[in-house]
Structure formats: C-alpha cells, structure tokens
mmCIF file of C-alpha atoms in Angstrom:
data_model
loop_
_atom_site.group_PDB
_atom_site.id
_atom_site.type_symbol
_atom_site.label_atom_id
_atom_site.label_comp_id
_atom_site.label_asym_id
_atom_site.label_seq_id
_atom_site.Cartn_x
_atom_site.Cartn_y
_atom_site.Cartn_z
ATOM 1 C CA MET A 133 154.848 183.590 113.574
ATOM 2 C CA SER A 134 155.866 183.472 117.212
ATOM 3 C CA ASN A 135 158.370 181.019 118.650
ATOM 4 C CA GLU A 136 155.621 179.402 120.712
ATOM 5 C CA ARG A 137 155.351 175.641 120.175
ATOM 6 C CA SER A 138 151.973 174.063 119.572
ATOM 7 C CA VAL A 139 150.436 170.828 118.354
ATOM 8 C CA ILE A 140 146.930 170.418 117.013
ATOM 9 C CA HIS A 141 145.600 166.871 116.600
ATOM 10 C CA GLU A 142 142.978 166.398 113.907
ATOM 11 C CA THR A 143 141.552 163.638 111.750
ATOM 12 C CA PHE A 144 139.894 163.860 108.365
ATOM 13 C CA VAL A 145 138.331 161.278 106.072
ATOM 14 C CA ILE A 146 137.931 161.585 102.305
ATOM 15 C CA GLU A 147 135.923 159.126 100.234
ATOM 16 C CA ARG A 148 136.123 158.796 96.468
ATOM 17 C CA LYS A 149 134.494 156.431 93.986
ATOM 18 C CA TYR A 150 136.493 155.534 90.898
ATOM 19 C CA GLN A 151 135.361 153.710 87.767
ATOM 20 C CA ALA A 152 138.304 151.296 87.953
ATOM 21 C CA ALA A 153 138.836 147.998 89.736
ATOM 22 C CA PRO A 154 140.533 148.017 93.166
ATOM 23 C CA ALA A 155 143.661 146.378 91.668
ATOM 24 C CA LYS A 156 144.065 149.271 89.212
ATOM 25 C CA VAL A 157 143.555 151.929 91.883
ATOM 26 C CA PHE A 158 145.933 150.114 94.242
ATOM 27 C CA SER A 159 148.583 149.951 91.511
ATOM 28 C CA ALA A 160 148.357 153.742 91.136
ATOM 29 C CA TRP A 161 149.675 153.884 94.728
ATOM 30 C CA SER A 162 152.179 151.005 94.541
ATOM 31 C CA ASP A 163 153.827 151.645 91.144
ATOM 32 C CA PRO A 164 156.178 154.658 91.299
ATOM 33 C CA GLU A 165 155.623 155.600 87.643
ATOM 34 C CA LEU A 166 151.830 155.544 87.969
ATOM 35 C CA LYS A 167 151.946 157.346 91.305
ATOM 36 C CA SER A 168 154.065 160.161 89.864
ATOM 37 C CA ALA A 169 151.167 160.957 87.496
ATOM 38 C CA TRP A 170 149.063 162.223 90.416
ATOM 39 C CA PHE A 171 151.466 162.676 93.377
ATOM 40 C CA PRO A 172 154.844 164.452 93.475
ATOM 41 C CA LYS A 173 157.506 162.196 91.938
ATOM 42 C CA ALA A 174 159.452 160.297 94.584
ATOM 43 C CA ASP A 175 163.186 160.744 94.991
ATOM 44 C CA SER A 176 163.154 157.256 96.519
ATOM 45 C CA PHE A 177 160.302 154.724 96.500
ATOM 46 C CA GLU A 178 160.329 151.338 98.213
ATOM 47 C CA PHE A 179 156.774 149.990 98.385
ATOM 48 C CA LYS A 180 156.976 147.294 101.044
ATOM 49 C CA VAL A 181 156.343 147.101 104.773
ATOM 50 C CA GLY A 182 159.158 149.113 106.337
ATOM 51 C CA GLY A 183 159.969 150.720 102.981
ATOM 52 C CA ARG A 184 160.208 154.461 102.497
ATOM 53 C CA GLU A 185 158.936 156.973 100.011
ATOM 54 C CA VAL A 186 160.648 160.361 100.037
ATOM 55 C CA ASN A 187 160.236 163.413 97.851
ATOM 56 C CA ALA A 188 161.474 166.958 98.230
ATOM 57 C CA GLY A 189 160.467 169.940 96.146
ATOM 58 C CA GLY A 190 158.513 173.129 95.961
ATOM 59 C CA PRO A 191 158.205 176.333 94.029
ATOM 60 C CA SER A 192 161.408 177.617 92.403
ATOM 61 C CA ASP A 193 161.299 180.783 94.500
ATOM 62 C CA GLY A 194 159.992 179.204 97.702
ATOM 63 C CA PRO A 195 160.825 176.760 100.438
ATOM 64 C CA VAL A 196 161.576 173.078 99.924
ATOM 65 C CA PHE A 197 158.899 170.720 101.240
ATOM 66 C CA THR A 198 159.976 167.181 102.174
ATOM 67 C CA PHE A 199 157.512 164.269 102.386
ATOM 68 C CA ASP A 200 159.053 161.267 104.170
ATOM 69 C CA ALA A 201 156.806 158.202 104.522
ATOM 70 C CA VAL A 202 157.282 154.707 105.943
ATOM 71 C CA TYR A 203 154.892 151.942 104.878
ATOM 72 C CA GLN A 204 153.611 150.249 108.027
ATOM 73 C CA GLU A 205 151.120 147.742 106.572
ATOM 74 C CA ILE A 206 150.170 146.663 103.059
ATOM 75 C CA ALA A 207 147.323 144.322 102.103
ATOM 76 C CA GLU A 208 147.449 144.108 98.296
ATOM 77 C CA ASN A 209 144.399 145.649 96.588
ATOM 78 C CA GLU A 210 142.758 146.230 99.993
ATOM 79 C CA ARG A 211 144.685 148.547 102.304
ATOM 80 C CA ILE A 212 147.815 150.660 102.758
ATOM 81 C CA VAL A 213 148.817 152.152 106.113
ATOM 82 C CA TYR A 214 151.748 154.541 106.338
ATOM 83 C CA THR A 215 153.202 157.204 108.582
ATOM 84 C CA TYR A 216 154.783 160.356 107.247
ATOM 85 C CA THR A 217 156.386 163.605 108.197
ATOM 86 C CA LEU A 218 156.121 166.814 106.211
ATOM 87 C CA ASP A 219 158.841 169.430 106.574
ATOM 88 C CA GLN A 220 159.137 172.962 105.233
ATOM 89 C CA GLY A 221 162.848 173.646 105.012
ATOM 90 C CA ASP A 222 164.246 172.734 108.421
ATOM 91 C CA SER A 223 160.852 173.012 110.179
ATOM 92 C CA ARG A 224 158.679 169.984 110.826
ATOM 93 C CA MET A 225 155.110 170.870 109.833
ATOM 94 C CA SER A 226 153.309 167.658 110.723
ATOM 95 C CA ILE A 227 153.431 163.979 111.560
ATOM 96 C CA SER A 228 150.601 161.768 110.291
ATOM 97 C CA VAL A 229 149.227 158.255 110.197
ATOM 98 C CA VAL A 230 147.269 157.452 107.011
ATOM 99 C CA SER A 231 145.137 154.495 106.026
ATOM 100 C CA VAL A 232 143.916 154.029 102.485
ATOM 101 C CA GLN A 233 141.213 151.415 101.946
ATOM 102 C CA PHE A 234 140.235 150.025 98.533
ATOM 103 C CA GLN A 235 136.754 148.476 98.458
ATOM 104 C CA ALA A 236 135.043 146.939 95.432
ATOM 105 C CA SER A 237 131.932 148.938 94.551
ATOM 106 C CA GLY A 238 130.048 147.601 91.541
ATOM 107 C CA GLN A 239 132.534 147.719 88.651
ATOM 108 C CA GLY A 240 134.647 150.304 90.447
ATOM 109 C CA THR A 241 136.382 151.158 93.694
ATOM 110 C CA ARG A 242 135.356 153.016 96.816
ATOM 111 C CA LEU A 243 138.519 154.559 98.267
ATOM 112 C CA ILE A 244 138.515 155.676 101.906
ATOM 113 C CA TYR A 245 141.463 157.880 102.896
ATOM 114 C CA THR A 246 141.810 158.608 106.641
ATOM 115 C CA GLU A 247 144.539 160.844 108.038
ATOM 116 C CA HIS A 248 145.296 161.390 111.720
ATOM 117 C CA GLY A 249 147.662 164.327 111.995
ATOM 118 C CA ALA A 250 149.681 166.184 114.577
ATOM 119 C CA PHE A 251 150.022 169.667 113.042
ATOM 120 C CA LEU A 252 152.920 171.548 114.571
ATOM 121 C CA ASP A 253 153.590 175.163 115.508
ATOM 122 C CA GLY A 254 150.906 176.655 113.236
ATOM 123 C CA LEU A 255 152.853 175.743 110.081
ATOM 124 C CA ASP A 256 149.965 173.706 108.618
ATOM 125 C CA THR A 257 146.362 172.836 109.432
ATOM 126 C CA ALA A 258 144.138 169.833 108.862
ATOM 127 C CA SER A 259 141.856 171.886 106.608
ATOM 128 C CA MET A 260 144.760 172.917 104.355
ATOM 129 C CA ARG A 261 146.019 169.323 104.237
ATOM 130 C CA GLU A 262 142.548 167.977 103.499
ATOM 131 C CA HIS A 263 142.125 170.500 100.660
ATOM 132 C CA GLY A 264 145.417 169.476 99.048
ATOM 133 C CA THR A 265 144.679 165.769 99.488
ATOM 134 C CA LYS A 266 141.278 166.147 97.800
ATOM 135 C CA ILE A 267 142.987 167.737 94.786
ATOM 136 C CA MET A 268 145.459 164.833 94.571
ATOM 137 C CA LEU A 269 142.724 162.208 94.946
ATOM 138 C CA ASP A 270 140.741 163.903 92.163
ATOM 139 C CA LYS A 271 143.877 163.704 89.977
ATOM 140 C CA LEU A 272 144.186 160.028 90.940
ATOM 141 C CA GLY A 273 140.647 159.544 89.600
ATOM 142 C CA GLU A 274 141.708 161.036 86.259
ATOM 143 C CA VAL A 275 144.738 158.727 86.114
ATOM 144 C CA VAL A 276 142.826 155.506 86.814
ATOM 145 C CA ALA A 277 140.064 156.489 84.375
ATOM 146 C CA GLU A 278 142.556 156.485 81.456
#
C-alpha cells in the first residue's frame, strides 16, 4: 500500500425478514448478552443516546480491529441510528453512519440496515463491509429464531 491518502464514500442497504416480533429483534441489538451471540462481544456497552459500544479483537496472529460506536438516536422497537469508526491497529479504516429500522411485517420483522461510509486509504471497501454485515445479519436471524 502506498502512503497516498484517499477517501471513498459509499452507501449500502441490506434488508432482512425475521420470523420474530420487532421487540425481539430490537432487543438483540439493545441487550449486550443477546448482541454478543451474533456480533463481537463488547468491551463496553452503553445502549442509550450518547452511549458508546466498543470492542477490540481479531485473529490471534493478526492485527487488532477496534469498533467504536456512539448511539445518536434510539426509538425503541423502531429505529437505531449510530456512528462508528473502525480501526486496524493504529490505522483508521472507516467512519460510518448507520440506521437500523425495525418494521412489523406479518408476524415478523422487516429489518432495513443502511450504512453510509467513508472508507479511508484503501484499507477497507463498501463491498467488503457489506459482505461482513450480511453474515452478521444472517447470524442475527438465527439468534432471534431460537
């Protein structure tokens, strides 16, 4: 990688339908124990407007990745909006704004995840982030189906 600085702005949207009520799906985001079943376990978790969620980890032989989020808006069982940074070691990979919407759909939930990202210096791309997010949202579906 060169030392040239760059920023790529991209947005992606992922929709999922879960066979669980919006309150159950929402709780899988708001309860740290439930969330750790489908998302990396938080080192700190304060689910409130202005609260932070931070986790750091990675492969035993690789770099440490740090997710640092701030909850900007929470409408219980309806919407979560947060901003987050993702770092690899001492390098900032991206800065994002995410909205997660929970809509009743029959007996289940239609989840709409939208991420607006600024991907920095070629360290990450929207397509890689979208791929990883889809895997986590599929795991979320398994958790709320239990």
